Structure formats: structure tokens, C-alpha cells
Amino acid sequence: MQNFQRHDRSPDRRETNQMVFGIRAVIEAIDSGKEIESLFVQRGLGGSLFLELKALLKEHEIGFQQVPIEKLNRITRKNHQGVIAIISPITYQKIEDIVPEIYEKGEVPLFLILDGVTDVRNLGAIARTAECSGVHAIIVPKKGSAEINPDAIKTSAGALYKIPVCRHESLSKVAKFLIESGIQLVVSTEKTKDSIYDVDYTVPTCIIMGAEDVGVSDDLIRIADHLAKIPMFGEIGSLNVSVSAAVVLYEAIRQRIK
């Protein structure tokens, strides 16, 4: 096991991602409860020990990327045996465990789903705003989401260590669970005439933000309670997703304080 450091021009930078390489070492990391942020497996890898690893990955619902050996060799020059795992700096939680706790405390749930936000700095900035605005949890998909790495942690000013982050295979299933739990879904999208200021956020709410290029997926739009857009008056006509998230979240906070 070693520390995997991303190079930066700043000599004071010390954030690292922990890297585990070798099939047995990765198996032991998973068995010990380590959160796998990303896993790279050499294409065509076989053998009984790898089959043991594959069974463990299936049991824990951990995905992996099959890559050429050249990519693995670029990550580390040590004997990786065709398998390299990057350990997450945080422990992911499950939304099914968080929702009941919030209701038991007598609080009004406020969640944030990030659908396809892949830029780590956007993720970090959103997490910082979410933590400051009292969001109970951020929900991201296992695939197609920004990696929580040192850059994300740094941009969040440490907020990713404080706010619960839930990572799930299917955002649609999470959304349906939230609806069944009495939580309205508000999708921030330009595909509507309704404004974010027309929505009542004083009730249990989950705000859904999408990627800047494609927005929120149709599956989530179809089951949403509200579609709402941020009014635009300039020529550019769009905001960075982290800024958009801040605008919507603080409208929710404004209403709740009022």
C-alpha cells in the first residue's frame, strides 16, 4: 500500500489518495471495509485469485475499469499484478439510513442529488455550499460521477469530510425511495417555464442538479414533482453547476428561515 499523490505546482500541497495494488492486497482492503473510489484491472486478467476478487467485487457491488497494462504501469512501477485500487478518503453512507434519522430528529429533510457532475472541483464547490446551507446529504451515482479525491476535498474546504455523501448504483431507485418517504423532487433544468422561486422548499425536499452539458437525465425528470429554472437575463444564458446549486439551495434556505 502506498500514497498516490497528484502533482501540483504548489510546494505546500500534501493531500494524497491512498493506493493499493496487487490482487491479494485489494481483497484484504475490501474485506477490512475500505471504500474503493476507483479500481483498475488489466484487460484479460485471469487466474483463481482474480476470480476470488471478482466474486468479492460482485458481493460488495464494486465496479471496475478494464484497462491496458500500460495504464497500470503509468500509475505505479511496482508489481501491481494487474490490479490497482484507489481508496476513497471518505466513507460513503446509504440514504436509506439517513432519512429515518432526520425525521426522528424532527428536522425537515433537504437533500441534493448530483446527476452526472464529473468535474471534481465542481463537486468540491457544491459540497462546500451544501454543508454551509445545512443540506443533510449529497447523493451521487456509482458511475458517471466525479471522483472524490484530494482536489475535491481541497475545493470543498473539508466539507466532504463533514457532510454525508451517499453513493448508489441507481439514482432512479433513490429518487423513488425519497418520494415514498414523503420528499419532493425538484429538478433544476432549463426545460421548463417555471422558476425556482415558484417552488415551496419548506417541505421535505431533494434538489437535483445535472451535468452542465446534458443536464438531468430523463428518468429523473419524468418522476420529479417540480421542474424549475434559474431566471437568465444575459447573453450567455447559463451558470456553472456549482453556482446554480448555490442559487437554488439558498432560495430553499431563504424560504425556510422566513
Backbone as CSV, one residue per row, in Angstrom:
resi,resn,N_x,N_y,N_z,CA_x,CA_y,CA_z,C_x,C_y,C_z
1,MET,0.842,-1.184,0.000,0.000,0.000,0.000,0.884,1.243,0.000
2,GLN,0.515,2.233,-0.797,1.313,3.444,-0.828,0.399,4.640,-1.039
3,ASN,0.952,5.822,-0.830,0.199,7.035,-1.086,0.379,7.454,-2.528
4,PHE,-0.735,7.841,-3.145,-0.750,8.222,-4.552,-0.984,9.720,-4.595
5,GLN,0.054,10.487,-4.928,-0.034,11.943,-4.873,-0.164,12.539,-6.262
6,ARG,-1.127,13.454,-6.398,-1.278,14.168,-7.655,-0.346,15.375,-7.635
7,HIS,0.400,15.558,-8.694,1.382,16.632,-8.717,0.701,17.987,-8.847
8,ASP,1.241,18.966,-8.181,0.705,20.312,-8.204,1.890,21.264,-8.100
9,ARG,1.746,22.428,-8.654,2.843,23.393,-8.631,3.109,23.913,-7.221
10,SER,2.126,23.856,-6.374,2.300,24.375,-5.026,3.162,23.437,-4.200
11,PRO,4.266,23.908,-3.603,5.145,23.039,-2.814,4.523,22.661,-1.479
12,ASP,3.449,23.364,-1.076,2.839,23.107,0.231,1.749,22.048,0.169
13,ARG,1.447,21.581,-1.037,0.349,20.636,-1.172,0.741,19.287,-0.578
14,ARG,-0.184,18.707,0.253,0.145,17.445,0.904,-0.979,16.409,0.774
15,GLU,-2.103,16.769,0.115,-3.201,15.821,0.035,-2.816,14.640,-0.847
16,THR,-3.152,13.432,-0.404,-2.850,12.241,-1.180,-4.036,11.294,-1.205
17,ASN,-4.098,10.471,-2.243,-5.043,9.375,-2.305,-4.277,8.102,-1.982
18,GLN,-4.838,7.251,-1.168,-4.166,6.009,-0.831,-4.386,4.991,-1.941
19,MET,-3.314,4.357,-2.360,-3.389,3.391,-3.449,-3.004,2.013,-2.939
20,VAL,-3.772,1.018,-3.358,-3.482,-0.372,-3.018,-3.306,-1.137,-4.326
21,PHE,-2.238,-1.907,-4.457,-2.027,-2.665,-5.682,-1.674,-4.109,-5.340
22,GLY,-2.009,-4.986,-6.284,-1.849,-6.421,-6.046,-3.194,-7.033,-5.693
23,ILE,-3.479,-8.204,-6.252,-4.809,-8.803,-6.076,-5.096,-9.102,-4.614
24,ARG,-4.180,-9.753,-3.927,-4.413,-10.108,-2.521,-4.563,-8.860,-1.659
25,ALA,-3.766,-7.852,-1.917,-3.835,-6.611,-1.128,-5.182,-5.922,-1.314
26,VAL,-5.703,-5.941,-2.540,-7.002,-5.318,-2.800,-8.117,-6.115,-2.118
27,ILE,-8.021,-7.447,-2.166,-9.001,-8.295,-1.476,-9.017,-7.976,0.016
28,GLU,-7.852,-7.853,0.613,-7.763,-7.558,2.043,-8.299,-6.167,2.365
29,ALA,-8.072,-5.216,1.462,-8.582,-3.859,1.670,-10.107,-3.853,1.687
30,ILE,-10.705,-4.600,0.756,-12.174,-4.674,0.703,-12.712,-5.391,1.931
31,ASP,-12.082,-6.495,2.315,-12.518,-7.258,3.491,-12.433,-6.427,4.771
32,SER,-11.498,-5.493,4.809,-11.322,-4.671,6.016,-12.270,-3.474,6.049
33,GLY,-13.090,-3.336,4.996,-14.082,-2.258,4.984,-13.639,-0.983,4.307
34,LYS,-12.512,-1.009,3.614,-12.053,0.179,2.909,-13.017,0.518,1.770
35,GLU,-13.261,1.815,1.576,-14.099,2.276,0.472,-13.240,2.404,-0.786
36,ILE,-13.656,1.722,-1.843,-12.916,1.784,-3.103,-13.475,2.921,-3.953
37,GLU,-12.658,3.907,-4.212,-13.092,5.031,-5.045,-13.056,4.647,-6.518
38,SER,-11.979,4.009,-6.941,-11.865,3.522,-8.312,-10.955,2.301,-8.341
39,LEU,-11.222,1.417,-9.294,-10.484,0.164,-9.381,-10.131,-0.099,-10.837
40,PHE,-8.845,-0.327,-11.091,-8.359,-0.584,-12.442,-7.858,-2.018,-12.536
41,VAL,-8.346,-2.740,-13.542,-7.985,-4.144,-13.734,-7.450,-4.330,-15.142
42,GLN,-6.342,-5.039,-15.241,-5.721,-5.289,-16.544,-6.637,-6.127,-17.432
43,ARG,-6.770,-5.730,-18.658,-7.591,-6.481,-19.602,-7.042,-7.896,-19.774
44,GLY,-7.967,-8.876,-19.776,-7.578,-10.263,-19.986,-7.017,-10.952,-18.759
45,LEU,-7.077,-10.301,-17.613,-6.531,-10.897,-16.396,-7.352,-12.117,-15.989
46,GLY,-6.686,-13.176,-15.548,-7.374,-14.391,-15.144,-6.712,-15.012,-13.924
47,GLY,-7.070,-16.265,-13.652,-6.488,-16.964,-12.515,-7.463,-17.090,-11.361
48,SER,-7.211,-18.061,-10.480,-8.123,-18.343,-9.369,-8.204,-17.193,-8.371
49,LEU,-7.089,-16.522,-8.130,-7.097,-15.414,-7.178,-7.909,-14.241,-7.716
50,PHE,-7.812,-14.009,-9.021,-8.611,-12.939,-9.617,-10.096,-13.283,-9.584
51,LEU,-10.419,-14.568,-9.775,-11.823,-14.984,-9.673,-12.355,-14.745,-8.266
52,GLU,-11.511,-14.933,-7.264,-11.899,-14.636,-5.882,-12.184,-13.144,-5.717
53,LEU,-11.345,-12.326,-6.330,-11.545,-10.886,-6.272,-12.842,-10.492,-6.982
54,LYS,-13.097,-11.078,-8.146,-14.310,-10.745,-8.892,-15.562,-11.078,-8.095
55,ALA,-15.539,-12.216,-7.401,-16.683,-12.602,-6.572,-16.892,-11.600,-5.443
56,LEU,-15.802,-11.122,-4.872,-15.885,-10.146,-3.789,-16.418,-8.810,-4.308
57,LEU,-15.983,-8.424,-5.496,-16.464,-7.174,-6.097,-17.965,-7.245,-6.362
58,LYS,-18.420,-8.398,-6.829,-19.847,-8.572,-7.077,-20.636,-8.528,-5.783
59,GLU,-20.111,-9.154,-4.746,-20.782,-9.177,-3.447,-20.944,-7.770,-2.873
60,HIS,-19.918,-6.945,-3.046,-19.946,-5.586,-2.479,-20.391,-4.532,-3.496
61,GLU,-20.809,-4.993,-4.675,-21.292,-4.094,-5.729,-20.255,-3.018,-6.061
62,ILE,-19.028,-3.453,-6.261,-17.933,-2.547,-6.607,-17.612,-2.700,-8.090
63,GLY,-17.707,-1.616,-8.824,-17.391,-1.659,-10.239,-15.905,-1.488,-10.482
64,PHE,-15.455,-1.831,-11.683,-14.050,-1.659,-12.016,-13.904,-1.353,-13.504
65,GLN,-12.760,-0.768,-13.846,-12.452,-0.446,-15.235,-11.388,-1.410,-15.757
66,GLN,-11.645,-2.002,-16.904,-10.637,-2.841,-17.543,-9.763,-1.956,-18.426
67,VAL,-8.477,-1.962,-18.165,-7.565,-1.050,-18.852,-6.340,-1.809,-19.356
68,PRO,-5.629,-1.254,-20.327,-4.388,-1.903,-20.790,-3.320,-1.811,-19.707
69,ILE,-2.394,-2.747,-19.763,-1.348,-2.794,-18.740,-0.498,-1.524,-18.737
70,GLU,-0.420,-0.845,-19.882,0.366,0.386,-19.953,-0.164,1.452,-18.992
71,LYS,-1.491,1.507,-18.851,-2.060,2.487,-17.929,-1.694,2.155,-16.491
72,LEU,-1.736,0.887,-16.150,-1.365,0.482,-14.796,0.102,0.793,-14.516
73,ASN,0.938,0.581,-15.511,2.368,0.852,-15.340,2.653,2.340,-15.192
74,ARG,1.769,3.167,-15.760,1.940,4.611,-15.596,1.567,5.054,-14.182
75,ILE,0.631,4.323,-13.552,0.207,4.674,-12.197,1.271,4.277,-11.181
76,THR,1.817,3.084,-11.330,2.876,2.630,-10.430,3.830,1.706,-11.178
77,ARG,5.083,1.766,-10.805,6.080,0.892,-11.414,6.295,-0.373,-10.604
78,LYS,5.584,-0.479,-9.496,5.751,-1.654,-8.640,4.920,-2.820,-9.163
79,ASN,5.072,-3.985,-8.569,4.404,-5.197,-9.028,2.921,-5.156,-8.660
80,HIS,2.095,-4.644,-9.564,0.666,-4.461,-9.282,-0.167,-5.696,-9.588
81,GLN,0.410,-6.684,-10.255,-0.281,-7.939,-10.604,-1.554,-7.700,-11.424
82,GLY,-1.641,-6.561,-12.070,-2.789,-6.290,-12.932,-3.970,-5.653,-12.224
83,VAL,-3.803,-5.272,-10.959,-4.924,-4.689,-10.207,-4.428,-3.518,-9.350
84,ILE,-5.077,-2.353,-9.518,-4.776,-1.185,-8.697,-6.081,-0.566,-8.209
85,ALA,-6.161,-0.338,-6.909,-7.357,0.287,-6.321,-6.970,1.608,-5.677
86,ILE,-7.827,2.603,-5.853,-7.669,3.884,-5.180,-8.693,3.926,-4.052
87,ILE,-8.226,4.115,-2.834,-9.099,4.115,-1.658,-9.718,5.494,-1.471
88,SER,-11.011,5.528,-1.234,-11.700,6.804,-1.026,-11.270,7.439,0.288
89,PRO,-11.113,8.762,0.302,-10.771,9.445,1.553,-11.956,9.605,2.497
90,ILE,-13.157,9.247,2.027,-14.354,9.341,2.881,-15.047,7.992,2.939
91,THR,-15.957,7.865,3.885,-16.805,6.673,3.981,-18.184,7.009,3.453
92,TYR,-18.607,6.320,2.418,-19.918,6.576,1.844,-21.018,6.019,2.751
93,GLN,-22.171,6.676,2.715,-23.312,6.243,3.519,-24.473,5.877,2.610
94,LYS,-25.529,5.334,3.199,-26.720,4.944,2.441,-27.879,5.863,2.813
95,ILE,-28.573,6.330,1.796,-29.663,7.276,2.034,-30.786,6.635,2.851
96,GLU,-30.941,5.312,2.714,-31.988,4.614,3.474,-31.754,4.699,4.980
97,ASP,-30.505,4.876,5.379,-30.186,5.002,6.803,-30.336,6.442,7.297
98,ILE,-30.140,7.398,6.394,-30.133,8.804,6.788,-31.542,9.380,6.927
99,VAL,-32.423,9.035,5.996,-33.777,9.625,6.003,-34.510,9.400,7.330
100,PRO,-34.570,8.176,7.852,-35.279,7.975,9.129,-34.671,8.784,10.274
101,GLU,-33.350,8.918,10.283,-32.688,9.669,11.351,-33.110,11.132,11.344
102,ILE,-33.252,11.704,10.160,-33.642,13.111,10.056,-35.062,13.316,10.566
103,TYR,-35.960,12.422,10.157,-37.344,12.519,10.632,-37.423,12.327,12.145
104,GLU,-36.627,11.399,12.671,-36.636,11.153,14.116,-36.165,12.369,14.903
105,LYS,-35.288,13.166,14.300,-34.805,14.387,14.954,-35.809,15.531,14.853
106,GLY,-36.855,15.316,14.066,-37.849,16.368,13.886,-37.421,17.433,12.889
107,GLU,-36.450,17.116,12.047,-35.960,18.077,11.065,-36.638,17.864,9.712
108,VAL,-36.637,18.911,8.895,-37.221,18.831,7.558,-36.109,18.478,6.572
109,PRO,-36.174,17.322,5.941,-35.077,16.868,5.073,-34.780,17.826,3.923
110,LEU,-33.509,17.994,3.650,-33.047,18.735,2.476,-31.862,17.968,1.901
111,PHE,-32.065,17.383,0.713,-31.041,16.581,0.075,-30.640,17.196,-1.255
112,LEU,-29.509,16.720,-1.766,-29.007,17.187,-3.050,-28.514,15.990,-3.849
113,ILE,-29.111,15.774,-5.006,-28.662,14.732,-5.926,-27.845,15.386,-7.029
114,LEU,-26.654,14.842,-7.295,-25.804,15.314,-8.381,-25.775,14.250,-9.468
115,ASP,-26.452,14.537,-10.562,-26.615,13.573,-11.643,-25.630,13.885,-12.769
116,GLY,-24.510,13.180,-12.792,-23.555,13.347,-13.879,-22.598,14.508,-13.715
117,VAL,-22.412,14.985,-12.496,-21.418,16.039,-12.252,-20.052,15.364,-12.148
118,THR,-19.217,15.561,-13.149,-17.971,14.799,-13.248,-16.715,15.616,-12.951
119,ASP,-16.843,16.914,-12.821,-15.685,17.741,-12.518,-15.450,17.774,-11.010
120,VAL,-14.259,17.399,-10.574,-14.001,17.275,-9.142,-14.084,18.621,-8.425
121,ARG,-13.706,19.688,-9.107,-13.758,20.999,-8.465,-15.198,21.484,-8.317
122,ASN,-16.032,21.164,-9.307,-17.450,21.486,-9.165,-18.051,20.713,-7.996
123,LEU,-17.704,19.429,-7.903,-18.202,18.615,-6.793,-17.768,19.214,-5.462
124,GLY,-16.496,19.593,-5.361,-15.999,20.166,-4.122,-16.692,21.466,-3.761
125,ALA,-16.879,22.338,-4.762,-17.535,23.617,-4.508,-18.988,23.421,-4.086
126,ILE,-19.664,22.476,-4.723,-21.057,22.194,-4.359,-21.144,21.646,-2.942
127,ALA,-20.217,20.756,-2.594,-20.213,20.185,-1.249,-20.002,21.273,-0.195
128,ARG,-19.147,22.223,-0.503,-18.897,23.325,0.442,-20.179,24.130,0.668
129,THR,-20.873,24.471,-0.418,-22.130,25.213,-0.298,-23.182,24.384,0.423
130,ALA,-23.250,23.095,0.092,-24.249,22.225,0.709,-24.042,22.130,2.213
131,GLU,-22.794,21.995,2.631,-22.514,21.900,4.061,-22.868,23.213,4.767
132,CYS,-22.529,24.334,4.128,-22.818,25.641,4.723,-24.320,25.908,4.813
133,SER,-25.088,25.365,3.877,-26.523,25.631,3.844,-27.348,24.586,4.591
134,GLY,-26.681,23.634,5.220,-27.399,22.676,6.054,-28.016,21.501,5.324
135,VAL,-27.542,21.194,4.124,-28.025,20.017,3.401,-27.696,18.769,4.211
136,HIS,-28.652,17.855,4.307,-28.452,16.665,5.139,-27.556,15.627,4.484
137,ALA,-27.556,15.564,3.158,-26.704,14.587,2.468,-26.647,14.901,0.988
138,ILE,-25.525,14.552,0.369,-25.356,14.625,-1.078,-25.421,13.199,-1.621
139,ILE,-26.123,13.023,-2.728,-26.285,11.701,-3.320,-25.676,11.709,-4.719
140,VAL,-24.802,10.754,-4.994,-24.148,10.662,-6.298,-24.262,9.227,-6.818
141,PRO,-24.169,9.043,-8.138,-24.188,7.690,-8.695,-22.817,7.035,-8.608
142,LYS,-22.807,5.712,-8.613,-21.535,4.994,-8.587,-20.770,5.185,-9.878
143,LYS,-21.488,5.319,-11.002,-20.844,5.515,-12.288,-21.206,6.900,-12.819
144,GLY,-20.259,7.530,-13.482,-20.534,8.822,-14.092,-20.550,9.978,-13.123
145,SER,-19.764,9.876,-12.065,-19.686,10.963,-11.090,-18.227,11.312,-10.839
146,ALA,-18.000,12.539,-10.405,-16.640,12.968,-10.104,-16.045,12.127,-8.988
147,GLU,-14.767,11.830,-9.125,-14.056,11.089,-8.091,-13.813,11.997,-6.887
148,ILE,-14.037,11.462,-5.707,-13.715,12.227,-4.502,-12.250,11.984,-4.194
149,ASN,-11.463,12.973,-4.550,-10.016,12.864,-4.429,-9.475,14.109,-3.732
150,PRO,-8.165,14.241,-3.610,-7.614,15.420,-2.923,-8.067,16.761,-3.490
151,ASP,-8.227,16.849,-4.821,-8.693,18.106,-5.407,-10.108,18.436,-4.951
152,ALA,-10.977,17.422,-4.921,-12.351,17.648,-4.470,-12.382,18.038,-2.999
153,ILE,-11.591,17.351,-2.188,-11.538,17.661,-0.756,-11.056,19.094,-0.537
154,LYS,-10.004,19.463,-1.256,-9.436,20.804,-1.088,-10.434,21.873,-1.518
155,THR,-11.087,21.681,-2.666,-12.055,22.660,-3.151,-13.243,22.781,-2.206
156,SER,-13.586,21.689,-1.540,-14.722,21.716,-0.606,-14.361,22.357,0.728
157,ALA,-13.084,22.716,0.909,-12.600,23.271,2.185,-12.857,22.297,3.335
158,GLY,-12.799,21.010,3.019,-13.008,19.988,4.042,-14.451,19.600,4.253
159,ALA,-15.373,20.209,3.507,-16.800,19.920,3.698,-17.130,18.462,3.402
160,LEU,-16.378,17.840,2.481,-16.646,16.441,2.135,-16.333,15.495,3.288
161,TYR,-15.581,15.984,4.277,-15.358,15.190,5.486,-16.528,15.341,6.466
162,LYS,-17.341,16.368,6.282,-18.371,16.687,7.264,-19.780,16.306,6.820
163,ILE,-20.087,16.487,5.539,-21.439,16.213,5.059,-21.528,14.767,4.563
164,PRO,-22.595,14.052,4.901,-22.728,12.680,4.403,-22.827,12.645,2.882
165,VAL,-22.104,11.726,2.278,-22.178,11.502,0.836,-22.664,10.070,0.617
166,CYS,-23.740,9.942,-0.123,-24.316,8.617,-0.412,-24.028,8.281,-1.870
167,ARG,-23.515,7.091,-2.102,-23.212,6.660,-3.469,-24.035,5.420,-3.774
168,HIS,-24.879,5.513,-4.808,-25.801,4.423,-5.124,-25.708,4.042,-6.600
169,GLU,-26.043,2.800,-6.869,-25.998,2.271,-8.232,-27.011,2.966,-9.130
170,SER,-28.228,3.194,-8.624,-29.306,3.756,-9.430,-29.897,4.991,-8.759
171,LEU,-29.758,6.139,-9.408,-30.362,7.356,-8.883,-31.881,7.305,-8.996
172,SER,-32.386,6.595,-9.989,-33.845,6.473,-10.143,-34.452,5.746,-8.944
173,LYS,-33.795,4.682,-8.491,-34.292,3.957,-7.319,-34.228,4.835,-6.072
174,VAL,-33.151,5.612,-5.952,-33.032,6.531,-4.814,-34.151,7.557,-4.858
175,ALA,-34.416,8.101,-6.054,-35.464,9.109,-6.193,-36.830,8.544,-5.810
176,LYS,-37.105,7.320,-6.234,-38.386,6.698,-5.885,-38.483,6.445,-4.391
177,PHE,-37.377,6.069,-3.773,-37.362,5.891,-2.317,-37.656,7.210,-1.610
178,LEU,-37.082,8.291,-2.105,-37.324,9.599,-1.495,-38.786,10.009,-1.630
179,ILE,-39.366,9.753,-2.791,-40.790,10.062,-2.993,-41.648,9.279,-2.012
180,GLU,-41.339,7.987,-1.866,-42.086,7.147,-0.921,-41.896,7.609,0.522
181,SER,-40.805,8.323,0.776,-40.515,8.826,2.117,-41.087,10.224,2.346
182,GLY,-41.898,10.690,1.391,-42.550,11.987,1.562,-41.677,13.169,1.201
183,ILE,-40.705,12.958,0.344,-39.771,14.019,-0.029,-39.994,14.398,-1.491
184,GLN,-40.235,15.682,-1.743,-40.460,16.129,-3.114,-39.146,16.253,-3.870
185,LEU,-39.227,16.010,-5.184,-38.058,16.113,-6.048,-38.166,17.382,-6.883
186,VAL,-37.163,18.226,-6.802,-37.125,19.465,-7.569,-35.920,19.416,-8.501
187,VAL,-36.177,19.345,-9.801,-35.107,19.278,-10.788,-34.789,20.678,-11.285
188,SER,-33.521,21.054,-11.199,-33.070,22.321,-11.762,-32.754,22.099,-13.230
189,THR,-33.554,22.705,-14.104,-33.409,22.471,-15.538,-33.948,23.657,-16.326
190,GLU,-33.421,23.822,-17.520,-33.917,24.866,-18.417,-35.119,24.387,-19.220
191,LYS,-35.488,23.105,-19.063,-36.584,22.530,-19.840,-37.951,22.803,-19.189
192,THR,-38.173,24.013,-18.788,-39.436,24.376,-18.151,-39.607,25.886,-18.190
193,LYS,-40.833,26.338,-17.988,-41.105,27.771,-17.888,-41.181,28.213,-16.431
194,ASP,-41.232,27.249,-15.524,-41.389,27.561,-14.107,-40.065,27.984,-13.484
195,SER,-40.142,28.932,-12.572,-38.956,29.466,-11.916,-38.678,28.730,-10.616
196,ILE,-37.408,28.750,-10.190,-37.061,28.167,-8.893,-37.763,28.898,-7.754
197,TYR,-38.196,30.138,-8.013,-38.845,30.927,-6.975,-40.332,30.595,-6.829
198,ASP,-40.846,29.722,-7.699,-42.247,29.303,-7.614,-42.433,28.030,-6.796
199,VAL,-41.342,27.432,-6.361,-41.391,26.157,-5.645,-41.386,26.401,-4.135
200,ASP,-42.163,25.601,-3.400,-42.168,25.651,-1.944,-41.120,24.673,-1.415
201,TYR,-40.047,25.213,-0.839,-38.964,24.375,-0.321,-39.071,24.153,1.186
202,THR,-40.145,24.620,1.786,-40.273,24.461,3.236,-40.694,23.048,3.609
203,VAL,-41.121,22.268,2.623,-41.479,20.870,2.858,-40.254,20.005,2.591
204,PRO,-40.258,18.726,2.991,-39.116,17.848,2.699,-38.773,17.855,1.212
205,THR,-37.519,18.134,0.898,-37.133,18.409,-0.490,-35.796,17.769,-0.845
206,CYS,-35.718,17.317,-2.079,-34.438,16.903,-2.668,-34.262,17.685,-3.963
207,ILE,-33.209,18.464,-4.045,-32.887,19.246,-5.239,-31.951,18.424,-6.117
208,ILE,-32.243,18.382,-7.405,-31.458,17.573,-8.335,-30.765,18.479,-9.342
209,MET,-29.437,18.383,-9.371,-28.626,19.145,-10.314,-27.986,18.181,-11.307
210,GLY,-27.891,18.604,-12.566,-27.305,17.740,-13.583,-26.010,18.289,-14.140
211,ALA,-25.427,17.554,-15.062,-24.190,17.985,-15.721,-24.467,19.212,-16.574
212,GLU,-23.452,20.063,-16.739,-23.644,21.298,-17.489,-23.948,21.037,-18.961
213,ASP,-23.423,19.951,-19.507,-23.603,19.719,-20.943,-24.929,19.039,-21.280
214,VAL,-25.349,18.060,-20.463,-26.565,17.305,-20.792,-27.683,17.492,-19.781
215,GLY,-27.387,18.090,-18.638,-28.431,18.313,-17.643,-28.836,17.045,-16.911
216,VAL,-30.000,17.087,-16.296,-30.528,15.962,-15.526,-31.102,14.918,-16.476
217,SER,-30.915,13.652,-16.145,-31.390,12.564,-17.004,-32.909,12.552,-17.088
218,ASP,-33.411,12.043,-18.210,-34.861,11.991,-18.440,-35.572,11.137,-17.402
219,ASP,-34.923,10.086,-16.920,-35.545,9.214,-15.921,-35.914,9.996,-14.661
220,LEU,-35.064,10.916,-14.251,-35.345,11.711,-13.060,-36.336,12.830,-13.367
221,ILE,-36.243,13.399,-14.552,-37.179,14.461,-14.933,-38.604,13.934,-14.950
222,ARG,-38.784,12.695,-15.439,-40.131,12.132,-15.558,-40.821,11.951,-14.211
223,ILE,-40.067,11.667,-13.161,-40.707,11.391,-11.874,-40.612,12.570,-10.912
224,ALA,-40.036,13.683,-11.372,-39.879,14.840,-10.489,-41.223,15.493,-10.175
225,ASP,-41.319,16.084,-9.008,-42.515,16.840,-8.625,-42.510,18.222,-9.255
226,HIS,-41.326,18.803,-9.381,-41.214,20.151,-9.942,-40.006,20.239,-10.856
227,LEU,-40.176,20.936,-11.982,-39.063,21.346,-12.826,-38.943,22.852,-12.654
228,ALA,-37.754,23.336,-12.377,-37.591,24.754,-12.093,-36.295,25.263,-12.696
229,LYS,-36.349,26.479,-13.240,-35.143,27.048,-13.835,-34.767,28.348,-13.142
230,ILE,-33.491,28.654,-13.225,-32.974,29.919,-12.696,-33.165,30.978,-13.782
231,PRO,-33.818,32.081,-13.481,-34.014,33.128,-14.498,-32.684,33.649,-15.037
232,MET,-32.616,33.806,-16.345,-31.404,34.296,-17.006,-31.746,35.532,-17.829
233,PHE,-30.889,36.549,-17.778,-31.153,37.791,-18.500,-29.979,38.229,-19.376
234,GLY,-28.859,37.553,-19.263,-27.698,37.917,-20.064,-27.632,37.130,-21.362
235,GLU,-26.593,37.364,-22.117,-26.437,36.697,-23.407,-25.902,35.280,-23.276
236,ILE,-25.121,35.006,-22.224,-24.540,33.669,-22.063,-25.622,32.643,-21.770
237,GLY,-26.517,32.961,-20.859,-27.686,32.119,-20.629,-27.467,30.866,-19.821
238,SER,-26.323,30.746,-19.148,-26.114,29.562,-18.316,-25.132,29.885,-17.206
239,LEU,-25.196,29.094,-16.135,-24.303,29.246,-14.995,-23.516,27.961,-14.785
240,ASN,-22.358,28.091,-14.184,-21.621,26.915,-13.740,-22.499,26.128,-12.771
241,VAL,-22.410,24.799,-12.798,-23.314,23.979,-11.994,-23.139,24.230,-10.499
242,SER,-21.932,24.549,-10.063,-21.737,24.816,-8.641,-22.414,26.121,-8.227
243,VAL,-22.395,27.107,-9.128,-23.083,28.371,-8.858,-24.592,28.152,-8.871
244,SER,-25.074,27.389,-9.839,-26.512,27.094,-9.914,-26.997,26.394,-8.653
245,ALA,-26.213,25.434,-8.175,-26.596,24.720,-6.956,-26.700,25.691,-5.784
246,ALA,-25.773,26.621,-5.695,-25.792,27.595,-4.611,-27.035,28.478,-4.686
247,VAL,-27.399,28.905,-5.893,-28.579,29.762,-6.070,-29.839,29.050,-5.587
248,VAL,-30.008,27.798,-6.017,-31.214,27.049,-5.656,-31.230,26.722,-4.162
249,LEU,-30.103,26.291,-3.637,-30.045,25.929,-2.219,-30.363,27.119,-1.320
250,TYR,-29.850,28.272,-1.680,-30.087,29.416,-0.801,-31.469,30.035,-0.984
251,GLU,-32.140,29.727,-2.083,-33.559,30.072,-2.155,-34.334,29.179,-1.188
252,ALA,-33.949,27.903,-1.117,-34.588,26.993,-0.159,-34.345,27.460,1.269
253,ILE,-33.120,27.871,1.573,-32.802,28.351,2.917,-33.541,29.640,3.231
254,ARG,-33.633,30.542,2.253,-34.355,31.801,2.456,-35.798,31.526,2.870
255,GLN,-36.441,30.590,2.160,-37.827,30.259,2.484,-37.945,29.617,3.849
256,ARG,-37.022,28.755,4.186,-37.104,28.045,5.463,-36.844,28.990,6.638
257,ILE,-35.936,29.928,6.454,-35.683,30.901,7.523,-36.891,31.815,7.678
258,LYS,-37.465,32.226,6.559,-38.609,33.128,6.591,-39.787,32.489,7.284
